[in-house]
Amino acid sequence: MIALEGVNKWYGEYHALIDVNAEVKAGQVVVLCGPSGSGKSTLIRTMNRLEEINRGSIRVNGEEVQGRHVDINRVRSHIGFVFQQFNLFPHLSVLENVACGPAWVSKIPREQAHALATDLLAKVGLSQKTGAYPNQLSGGQQQRVAIARALAMKPPVMLFDEPTSALDPEMVGEVLSVMKSLAAEGMTMVCVTHEMKFAREVSDEVWFMDRGTLLEKADPEQFFDRPSHPRAQAFLSDIRH
Ligand code: ADP
Ligand code: MG
């Protein structure tokens, strides 16, 4: 579903992604972890071309997202992305926030877009909030709306960049539980997160990045119990303390 081949990126002189090769199969959940500044956001953002790369190739669902002639808006509409900041439209209701993508981008009739949004909001546990505005919701509720909004485009792949890092601790669980049910339904997902319990329970594979390099790819049990790279060992020991 996602294939990264020889991916390299520089920010000016700084080599931010160094020869990244990796694959995500359909239905797999990958957790991408690593120290701050290691390149996790840069890497996940290249997958829908929020960042461009200088060398290599990235295919998502068979399409070269970094190709020179791709219609980037069309590519992005097929890849769900959830950010640390929810970025909802403040002047639109919750229902409109979720319905507007299908209505504007996919041009599906308004009524149909509303029906889809209603279903998705039920799925993330927000049936009671369809008429509310974003500033009337808690952070956890806003992030669940953001997930429903991304799902409204029926993407085959969902990317998450620290979706719970801006939340108060008591709201982390409700967002992780929505992600967990998405995973159980077979959604292909790449998640940058420091939630190691989620990684252990939900992921099929953990990727560990440090200084722009994908140093280790392992199944969660192996990664957490027997990390092979010394920097992965150090990272795990840091977060455990
Ligand atoms: P992470 O998400 O793992 O914390 P990032 O991908 O955000 O790391 O950043 C990786 C490195 O690239 C950092 O050293 C960061 O300072 C640098 N970087 C990120 N974005 C930019 C940018 N737009 N311009 C220059 N350097 C950047
Ligand atoms: Mg980041």
PDB file of C-alpha atoms and ligand atoms in Angstrom:
ATOM      1  CA  MET A   1       0.000   0.000   0.000  1.00  0.00           C
ATOM      2  CA  ILE A   2       2.935   2.298   0.748  1.00  0.00           C
ATOM      3  CA  ALA A   3       6.401   1.789  -0.746  1.00  0.00           C
ATOM      4  CA  LEU A   4       9.340   4.008   0.112  1.00  0.00           C
ATOM      5  CA  GLU A   5      12.444   3.488  -1.997  1.00  0.00           C
ATOM      6  CA  GLY A   6      15.738   5.277  -1.493  1.00  0.00           C
ATOM      7  CA  VAL A   7      14.026   8.295   0.020  1.00  0.00           C
ATOM      8  CA  ASN A   8      16.347  11.232   0.721  1.00  0.00           C
ATOM      9  CA  LYS A   9      15.512  14.739   1.758  1.00  0.00           C
ATOM     10  CA  TRP A  10      17.553  17.770   2.662  1.00  0.00           C
ATOM     11  CA  TYR A  11      16.493  20.982   4.366  1.00  0.00           C
ATOM     12  CA  GLY A  12      19.217  23.155   2.889  1.00  0.00           C
ATOM     13  CA  GLU A  13      22.441  21.520   4.087  1.00  0.00           C
ATOM     14  CA  TYR A  14      20.705  19.328   6.619  1.00  0.00           C
ATOM     15  CA  HIS A  15      20.179  15.724   5.525  1.00  0.00           C
ATOM     16  CA  ALA A  16      16.760  15.080   7.104  1.00  0.00           C
ATOM     17  CA  LEU A  17      15.926  11.690   5.525  1.00  0.00           C
ATOM     18  CA  ILE A  18      18.736   9.325   4.665  1.00  0.00           C
ATOM     19  CA  ASP A  19      18.117   6.396   2.301  1.00  0.00           C
ATOM     20  CA  VAL A  20      14.786   5.348   3.726  1.00  0.00           C
ATOM     21  CA  ASN A  21      13.441   2.057   2.364  1.00  0.00           C
ATOM     22  CA  ALA A  22      10.263   0.598   3.782  1.00  0.00           C
ATOM     23  CA  GLU A  23       6.937  -0.901   2.940  1.00  0.00           C
ATOM     24  CA  VAL A  24       3.492  -0.927   4.490  1.00  0.00           C
ATOM     25  CA  LYS A  25       1.191  -3.690   3.343  1.00  0.00           C
ATOM     26  CA  ALA A  26      -2.564  -3.277   3.019  1.00  0.00           C
ATOM     27  CA  GLY A  27      -4.199  -3.545   6.419  1.00  0.00           C
ATOM     28  CA  GLN A  28      -0.953  -3.117   8.323  1.00  0.00           C
ATOM     29  CA  VAL A  29      -0.546  -0.706  11.208  1.00  0.00           C
ATOM     30  CA  VAL A  30       2.909   0.802  11.552  1.00  0.00           C
ATOM     31  CA  VAL A  31       3.979   2.894  14.521  1.00  0.00           C
ATOM     32  CA  LEU A  32       6.836   5.254  13.753  1.00  0.00           C
ATOM     33  CA  CYS A  33       8.790   6.301  16.799  1.00  0.00           C
ATOM     34  CA  GLY A  34      12.083   7.904  17.694  1.00  0.00           C
ATOM     35  CA  PRO A  35      13.551  10.877  19.512  1.00  0.00           C
ATOM     36  CA  SER A  36      12.389  14.421  18.875  1.00  0.00           C
ATOM     37  CA  GLY A  37      13.971  15.820  15.719  1.00  0.00           C
ATOM     38  CA  SER A  38      14.734  12.397  14.266  1.00  0.00           C
ATOM     39  CA  GLY A  39      12.629  13.009  11.132  1.00  0.00           C
ATOM     40  CA  LYS A  40       9.334  11.278  11.933  1.00  0.00           C
ATOM     41  CA  SER A  41       7.111  14.175  10.873  1.00  0.00           C
ATOM     42  CA  THR A  42       9.246  14.804   7.827  1.00  0.00           C
ATOM     43  CA  LEU A  43       8.934  11.181   6.766  1.00  0.00           C
ATOM     44  CA  ILE A  44       5.198  10.837   7.307  1.00  0.00           C
ATOM     45  CA  ARG A  45       4.573  14.186   5.609  1.00  0.00           C
ATOM     46  CA  THR A  46       6.387  13.023   2.483  1.00  0.00           C
ATOM     47  CA  MET A  47       3.789  10.249   2.123  1.00  0.00           C
ATOM     48  CA  ASN A  48       1.150  12.724   1.001  1.00  0.00           C
ATOM     49  CA  ARG A  49       3.652  15.271  -0.218  1.00  0.00           C
ATOM     50  CA  LEU A  50       3.240  17.872   2.467  1.00  0.00           C
ATOM     51  CA  GLU A  51       7.034  17.647   2.138  1.00  0.00           C
ATOM     52  CA  GLU A  52       8.838  17.031  -1.117  1.00  0.00           C
ATOM     53  CA  ILE A  53      11.815  14.729  -1.361  1.00  0.00           C
ATOM     54  CA  ASN A  54      15.065  15.216  -3.271  1.00  0.00           C
ATOM     55  CA  ARG A  55      15.716  11.619  -4.254  1.00  0.00           C
ATOM     56  CA  GLY A  56      13.885   8.294  -4.291  1.00  0.00           C
ATOM     57  CA  SER A  57      10.303   7.303  -4.790  1.00  0.00           C
ATOM     58  CA  ILE A  58       7.154   7.019  -2.702  1.00  0.00           C
ATOM     59  CA  ARG A  59       4.187   5.059  -3.970  1.00  0.00           C
ATOM     60  CA  VAL A  60       0.865   5.013  -2.156  1.00  0.00           C
ATOM     61  CA  ASN A  61      -1.790   2.645  -3.436  1.00  0.00           C
ATOM     62  CA  GLY A  62       0.122   2.253  -6.683  1.00  0.00           C
ATOM     63  CA  GLU A  63       0.580   5.947  -7.329  1.00  0.00           C
ATOM     64  CA  GLU A  64       3.879   7.849  -7.274  1.00  0.00           C
ATOM     65  CA  VAL A  65       3.033  10.702  -4.928  1.00  0.00           C
ATOM     66  CA  GLN A  66       6.307  12.525  -5.500  1.00  0.00           C
ATOM     67  CA  GLY A  67       6.063  12.385  -9.297  1.00  0.00           C
ATOM     68  CA  ARG A  68       6.520  15.622 -11.185  1.00  0.00           C
ATOM     69  CA  HIS A  69       3.185  15.495 -12.977  1.00  0.00           C
ATOM     70  CA  VAL A  70       0.852  14.200 -10.306  1.00  0.00           C
ATOM     71  CA  ASP A  71      -2.273  16.122  -9.396  1.00  0.00           C
ATOM     72  CA  ILE A  72      -1.346  16.682  -5.792  1.00  0.00           C
ATOM     73  CA  ASN A  73      -4.820  17.651  -4.620  1.00  0.00           C
ATOM     74  CA  ARG A  74      -6.239  14.446  -6.018  1.00  0.00           C
ATOM     75  CA  VAL A  75      -3.466  12.374  -4.401  1.00  0.00           C
ATOM     76  CA  ARG A  76      -3.988  14.072  -1.032  1.00  0.00           C
ATOM     77  CA  SER A  77      -7.731  13.530  -1.167  1.00  0.00           C
ATOM     78  CA  HIS A  78      -6.975   9.784  -1.139  1.00  0.00           C
ATOM     79  CA  ILE A  79      -4.690   9.837   1.886  1.00  0.00           C
ATOM     80  CA  GLY A  80      -6.150  10.642   5.274  1.00  0.00           C
ATOM     81  CA  PHE A  81      -3.930  12.791   7.468  1.00  0.00           C
ATOM     82  CA  VAL A  82      -4.478  13.622  11.128  1.00  0.00           C
ATOM     83  CA  PHE A  83      -2.228  16.224  12.747  1.00  0.00           C
ATOM     84  CA  GLN A  84      -1.317  17.018  16.304  1.00  0.00           C
ATOM     85  CA  GLN A  85      -3.362  20.217  15.950  1.00  0.00           C
ATOM     86  CA  PHE A  86      -6.863  19.406  14.820  1.00  0.00           C
ATOM     87  CA  ASN A  87      -7.221  22.257  12.296  1.00  0.00           C
ATOM     88  CA  LEU A  88     -11.019  22.144  12.156  1.00  0.00           C
ATOM     89  CA  PHE A  89     -12.878  24.962  10.428  1.00  0.00           C
ATOM     90  CA  PRO A  90     -14.050  27.104  13.380  1.00  0.00           C
ATOM     91  CA  HIS A  91     -17.002  28.640  11.531  1.00  0.00           C
ATOM     92  CA  LEU A  92     -18.451  25.296  10.411  1.00  0.00           C
ATOM     93  CA  SER A  93     -20.468  22.902  12.538  1.00  0.00           C
ATOM     94  CA  VAL A  94     -19.053  19.496  13.379  1.00  0.00           C
ATOM     95  CA  LEU A  95     -21.289  17.941  10.724  1.00  0.00           C
ATOM     96  CA  GLU A  96     -20.151  20.454   8.090  1.00  0.00           C
ATOM     97  CA  ASN A  97     -16.512  19.930   9.020  1.00  0.00           C
ATOM     98  CA  VAL A  98     -16.881  16.260   8.175  1.00  0.00           C
ATOM     99  CA  ALA A  99     -19.201  16.682   5.177  1.00  0.00           C
ATOM    100  CA  CYS A 100     -17.343  19.480   3.418  1.00  0.00           C
ATOM    101  CA  GLY A 101     -14.552  17.333   1.947  1.00  0.00           C
ATOM    102  CA  PRO A 102     -16.889  14.935   0.138  1.00  0.00           C
ATOM    103  CA  ALA A 103     -19.176  17.810  -0.883  1.00  0.00           C
ATOM    104  CA  TRP A 104     -16.441  20.118  -2.193  1.00  0.00           C
ATOM    105  CA  VAL A 105     -13.744  17.779  -3.435  1.00  0.00           C
ATOM    106  CA  SER A 106     -15.690  14.707  -4.508  1.00  0.00           C
ATOM    107  CA  LYS A 107     -18.759  16.752  -5.493  1.00  0.00           C
ATOM    108  CA  ILE A 108     -21.175  14.288  -3.958  1.00  0.00           C
ATOM    109  CA  PRO A 109     -24.653  15.706  -3.269  1.00  0.00           C
ATOM    110  CA  ARG A 110     -24.999  17.605  -0.016  1.00  0.00           C
ATOM    111  CA  GLU A 111     -27.610  15.267   1.420  1.00  0.00           C
ATOM    112  CA  GLN A 112     -25.419  12.255   0.762  1.00  0.00           C
ATOM    113  CA  ALA A 113     -22.383  14.023   2.278  1.00  0.00           C
ATOM    114  CA  HIS A 114     -24.431  14.779   5.397  1.00  0.00           C
ATOM    115  CA  ALA A 115     -25.575  11.166   5.686  1.00  0.00           C
ATOM    116  CA  LEU A 116     -21.973   9.979   5.395  1.00  0.00           C
ATOM    117  CA  ALA A 117     -20.822  12.530   7.985  1.00  0.00           C
ATOM    118  CA  THR A 118     -23.590  11.459  10.358  1.00  0.00           C
ATOM    119  CA  ASP A 119     -22.460   7.835  10.094  1.00  0.00           C
ATOM    120  CA  LEU A 120     -18.816   8.716  10.642  1.00  0.00           C
ATOM    121  CA  LEU A 121     -19.572  10.892  13.644  1.00  0.00           C
ATOM    122  CA  ALA A 122     -21.518   8.013  15.165  1.00  0.00           C
ATOM    123  CA  LYS A 123     -18.526   5.805  14.559  1.00  0.00           C
ATOM    124  CA  VAL A 124     -16.222   8.125  16.519  1.00  0.00           C
ATOM    125  CA  GLY A 125     -18.821   8.461  19.285  1.00  0.00           C
ATOM    126  CA  LEU A 126     -19.998  11.996  18.535  1.00  0.00           C
ATOM    127  CA  SER A 127     -23.608  11.598  17.432  1.00  0.00           C
ATOM    128  CA  GLN A 128     -24.638  14.088  20.095  1.00  0.00           C
ATOM    129  CA  LYS A 129     -22.322  16.796  18.783  1.00  0.00           C
ATOM    130  CA  THR A 130     -23.141  17.090  15.092  1.00  0.00           C
ATOM    131  CA  GLY A 131     -24.592  20.595  15.500  1.00  0.00           C
ATOM    132  CA  ALA A 132     -21.854  21.905  17.790  1.00  0.00           C
ATOM    133  CA  TYR A 133     -18.982  24.154  16.722  1.00  0.00           C
ATOM    134  CA  PRO A 134     -15.358  23.180  17.271  1.00  0.00           C
ATOM    135  CA  ASN A 135     -14.794  25.655  20.109  1.00  0.00           C
ATOM    136  CA  GLN A 136     -17.618  23.987  22.056  1.00  0.00           C
ATOM    137  CA  LEU A 137     -15.766  20.663  22.055  1.00  0.00           C
ATOM    138  CA  SER A 138     -12.963  19.263  24.178  1.00  0.00           C
ATOM    139  CA  GLY A 139      -9.621  18.539  22.537  1.00  0.00           C
ATOM    140  CA  GLY A 140     -10.347  14.832  22.441  1.00  0.00           C
ATOM    141  CA  GLN A 141     -13.698  15.433  20.768  1.00  0.00           C
ATOM    142  CA  GLN A 142     -12.123  17.804  18.236  1.00  0.00           C
ATOM    143  CA  GLN A 143      -9.509  15.234  17.364  1.00  0.00           C
ATOM    144  CA  ARG A 144     -12.212  12.612  16.851  1.00  0.00           C
ATOM    145  CA  VAL A 145     -13.973  15.021  14.477  1.00  0.00           C
ATOM    146  CA  ALA A 146     -10.674  15.446  12.639  1.00  0.00           C
ATOM    147  CA  ILE A 147     -10.435  11.671  12.266  1.00  0.00           C
ATOM    148  CA  ALA A 148     -14.032  11.474  10.981  1.00  0.00           C
ATOM    149  CA  ARG A 149     -13.263  14.282   8.553  1.00  0.00           C
ATOM    150  CA  ALA A 150     -10.263  12.407   7.181  1.00  0.00           C
ATOM    151  CA  LEU A 151     -12.312   9.207   6.881  1.00  0.00           C
ATOM    152  CA  ALA A 152     -15.019  11.023   4.927  1.00  0.00           C
ATOM    153  CA  MET A 153     -12.805  10.933   1.835  1.00  0.00           C
ATOM    154  CA  LYS A 154     -12.739   7.119   2.144  1.00  0.00           C
ATOM    155  CA  PRO A 155      -8.957   6.959   2.028  1.00  0.00           C
ATOM    156  CA  PRO A 156      -7.311   3.544   1.750  1.00  0.00           C
ATOM    157  CA  VAL A 157      -4.541   4.838   4.030  1.00  0.00           C
ATOM    158  CA  MET A 158      -4.574   6.942   7.196  1.00  0.00           C
ATOM    159  CA  LEU A 159      -1.533   8.827   8.450  1.00  0.00           C
ATOM    160  CA  PHE A 160      -1.352  10.171  12.017  1.00  0.00           C
ATOM    161  CA  ASP A 161       1.319  12.561  13.268  1.00  0.00           C
ATOM    162  CA  GLU A 162       1.225  12.595  17.075  1.00  0.00           C
ATOM    163  CA  PRO A 163      -2.579  12.746  17.212  1.00  0.00           C
ATOM    164  CA  THR A 164      -2.691  12.673  21.010  1.00  0.00           C
ATOM    165  CA  SER A 165       0.296  14.867  21.892  1.00  0.00           C
ATOM    166  CA  ALA A 166      -1.708  18.091  22.215  1.00  0.00           C
ATOM    167  CA  LEU A 167      -4.378  16.502  24.407  1.00  0.00           C
ATOM    168  CA  ASP A 168      -4.872  16.562  28.142  1.00  0.00           C
ATOM    169  CA  PRO A 169      -4.032  13.106  29.493  1.00  0.00           C
ATOM    170  CA  GLU A 170      -7.622  12.150  30.253  1.00  0.00           C
ATOM    171  CA  MET A 171      -8.537  12.559  26.566  1.00  0.00           C
ATOM    172  CA  VAL A 172      -5.787  10.465  25.072  1.00  0.00           C
ATOM    173  CA  GLY A 173      -7.651   7.204  25.588  1.00  0.00           C
ATOM    174  CA  GLU A 174     -10.773   8.158  23.624  1.00  0.00           C
ATOM    175  CA  VAL A 175      -8.700   9.082  20.568  1.00  0.00           C
ATOM    176  CA  LEU A 176      -6.527   5.970  20.790  1.00  0.00           C
ATOM    177  CA  SER A 177      -9.637   3.850  21.082  1.00  0.00           C
ATOM    178  CA  VAL A 178     -11.016   5.282  17.818  1.00  0.00           C
ATOM    179  CA  MET A 179      -7.664   4.544  16.175  1.00  0.00           C
ATOM    180  CA  LYS A 180      -7.711   1.073  17.616  1.00  0.00           C
ATOM    181  CA  SER A 181     -11.123   0.294  16.132  1.00  0.00           C
ATOM    182  CA  LEU A 182      -9.995   1.646  12.765  1.00  0.00           C
ATOM    183  CA  ALA A 183      -7.045  -0.707  12.904  1.00  0.00           C
ATOM    184  CA  ALA A 184      -9.324  -3.600  13.806  1.00  0.00           C
ATOM    185  CA  GLU A 185     -11.413  -2.854  10.716  1.00  0.00           C
ATOM    186  CA  GLY A 186      -8.328  -3.359   8.579  1.00  0.00           C
ATOM    187  CA  MET A 187      -7.380   0.234   7.808  1.00  0.00           C
ATOM    188  CA  THR A 188      -3.793   0.687   6.637  1.00  0.00           C
ATOM    189  CA  MET A 189      -2.222   3.125   9.090  1.00  0.00           C
ATOM    190  CA  VAL A 190       1.054   4.847   9.817  1.00  0.00           C
ATOM    191  CA  CYS A 191       1.093   6.519  13.231  1.00  0.00           C
ATOM    192  CA  VAL A 192       3.779   8.702  14.720  1.00  0.00           C
ATOM    193  CA  THR A 193       3.141   8.389  18.431  1.00  0.00           C
ATOM    194  CA  HIS A 194       4.829   8.157  21.801  1.00  0.00           C
ATOM    195  CA  GLU A 195       2.012   5.949  23.082  1.00  0.00           C
ATOM    196  CA  MET A 196       4.043   2.802  23.498  1.00  0.00           C
ATOM    197  CA  LYS A 197       1.194   0.795  24.966  1.00  0.00           C
ATOM    198  CA  PHE A 198      -0.814   1.512  21.796  1.00  0.00           C
ATOM    199  CA  ALA A 199       2.216   0.556  19.713  1.00  0.00           C
ATOM    200  CA  ARG A 200       2.617  -2.735  21.506  1.00  0.00           C
ATOM    201  CA  GLU A 201      -1.059  -3.654  21.391  1.00  0.00           C
ATOM    202  CA  VAL A 202      -2.132  -2.388  18.002  1.00  0.00           C
ATOM    203  CA  SER A 203       0.809  -2.181  15.630  1.00  0.00           C
ATOM    204  CA  ASP A 204       1.994  -4.891  13.285  1.00  0.00           C
ATOM    205  CA  GLU A 205       5.376  -3.277  12.971  1.00  0.00           C
ATOM    206  CA  VAL A 206       7.356  -0.605  14.777  1.00  0.00           C
ATOM    207  CA  TRP A 207       9.745   1.604  12.880  1.00  0.00           C
ATOM    208  CA  PHE A 208      12.443   3.373  14.863  1.00  0.00           C
ATOM    209  CA  MET A 209      14.031   6.511  13.429  1.00  0.00           C
ATOM    210  CA  ASP A 210      17.059   8.381  14.593  1.00  0.00           C
ATOM    211  CA  ARG A 211      18.868  11.283  12.921  1.00  0.00           C
ATOM    212  CA  GLY A 212      17.073  10.839   9.621  1.00  0.00           C
ATOM    213  CA  THR A 213      17.683   7.110   9.336  1.00  0.00           C
ATOM    214  CA  LEU A 214      15.162   4.321   9.716  1.00  0.00           C
ATOM    215  CA  LEU A 215      17.338   2.264  12.044  1.00  0.00           C
ATOM    216  CA  GLU A 216      15.043  -0.579  12.977  1.00  0.00           C
ATOM    217  CA  LYS A 217      11.855  -2.221  11.730  1.00  0.00           C
ATOM    218  CA  ALA A 218      10.525  -4.960  13.931  1.00  0.00           C
ATOM    219  CA  ASP A 219       7.364  -6.529  15.181  1.00  0.00           C
ATOM    220  CA  PRO A 220       6.319  -4.860  18.435  1.00  0.00           C
ATOM    221  CA  GLU A 221       7.215  -7.742  20.694  1.00  0.00           C
ATOM    222  CA  GLN A 222      10.719  -7.882  19.313  1.00  0.00           C
ATOM    223  CA  PHE A 223      11.110  -4.106  19.349  1.00  0.00           C
ATOM    224  CA  PHE A 224      10.029  -3.668  22.956  1.00  0.00           C
ATOM    225  CA  ASP A 225      11.602  -6.796  24.432  1.00  0.00           C
ATOM    226  CA  ARG A 226      14.714  -7.227  22.296  1.00  0.00           C
ATOM    227  CA  PRO A 227      15.508  -4.013  20.389  1.00  0.00           C
ATOM    228  CA  SER A 228      18.595  -4.705  18.353  1.00  0.00           C
ATOM    229  CA  HIS A 229      20.040  -1.251  17.791  1.00  0.00           C
ATOM    230  CA  PRO A 230      21.763   0.421  20.758  1.00  0.00           C
ATOM    231  CA  ARG A 231      20.015   3.714  19.999  1.00  0.00           C
ATOM    232  CA  ALA A 232      16.645   1.971  20.058  1.00  0.00           C
ATOM    233  CA  GLN A 233      17.599   0.466  23.415  1.00  0.00           C
ATOM    234  CA  ALA A 234      18.564   3.898  24.724  1.00  0.00           C
ATOM    235  CA  PHE A 235      15.335   5.460  23.417  1.00  0.00           C
ATOM    236  CA  LEU A 236      13.195   2.802  25.092  1.00  0.00           C
ATOM    237  CA  SER A 237      15.046   3.104  28.323  1.00  0.00           C
ATOM    238  CA  ASP A 238      14.580   6.930  28.225  1.00  0.00           C
ATOM    239  CA  ILE A 239      10.845   6.776  27.683  1.00  0.00           C
ATOM    240  CA  ARG A 240      10.434   4.097  30.328  1.00  0.00           C
ATOM    241  CA  HIS A 241      11.999   6.414  32.891  1.00  0.00           C
TER     242      HIS A 241
HETATM  243  P1  ADP B   1      10.402  14.733  14.490  1.00  0.00           P
HETATM  244  O1  ADP B   1       9.025  14.757  13.925  1.00  0.00           O
HETATM  245  O2  ADP B   1      10.980  13.354  14.601  1.00  0.00           O
HETATM  246  O3  ADP B   1      10.498  15.450  15.804  1.00  0.00           O
HETATM  247  P2  ADP B   1      11.043  16.452  12.239  1.00  0.00           P
HETATM  248  O4  ADP B   1      10.759  15.642  11.047  1.00  0.00           O
HETATM  249  O5  ADP B   1      10.035  17.486  12.608  1.00  0.00           O
HETATM  250  O6  ADP B   1      11.365  15.506  13.482  1.00  0.00           O
HETATM  251  O7  ADP B   1      12.415  17.202  12.030  1.00  0.00           O
HETATM  252  C1  ADP B   1      13.595  16.504  11.660  1.00  0.00           C
HETATM  253  C2  ADP B   1      14.739  17.498  11.536  1.00  0.00           C
HETATM  254  O8  ADP B   1      14.507  18.357  10.421  1.00  0.00           O
HETATM  255  C3  ADP B   1      14.906  18.407  12.735  1.00  0.00           C
HETATM  256  O9  ADP B   1      16.275  18.597  12.954  1.00  0.00           O
HETATM  257  C4  ADP B   1      14.235  19.679  12.330  1.00  0.00           C
HETATM  258  O10 ADP B   1      14.822  20.776  12.964  1.00  0.00           O
HETATM  259  C5  ADP B   1      14.498  19.700  10.823  1.00  0.00           C
HETATM  260  N1  ADP B   1      13.410  20.395  10.118  1.00  0.00           N
HETATM  261  C6  ADP B   1      12.104  20.054  10.140  1.00  0.00           C
HETATM  262  N2  ADP B   1      11.374  20.856   9.351  1.00  0.00           N
HETATM  263  C7  ADP B   1      12.250  21.765   8.825  1.00  0.00           C
HETATM  264  C8  ADP B   1      12.119  22.868   7.928  1.00  0.00           C
HETATM  265  N3  ADP B   1      10.936  23.203   7.406  1.00  0.00           N
HETATM  266  N4  ADP B   1      13.232  23.529   7.614  1.00  0.00           N
HETATM  267  C9  ADP B   1      14.436  23.198   8.124  1.00  0.00           C
HETATM  268  N5  ADP B   1      14.632  22.164   8.967  1.00  0.00           N
HETATM  269  C10 ADP B   1      13.559  21.452   9.316  1.00  0.00           C
HETATM  270 MG    MG B   2       7.205  15.481  14.708  1.00  0.00          MG
END
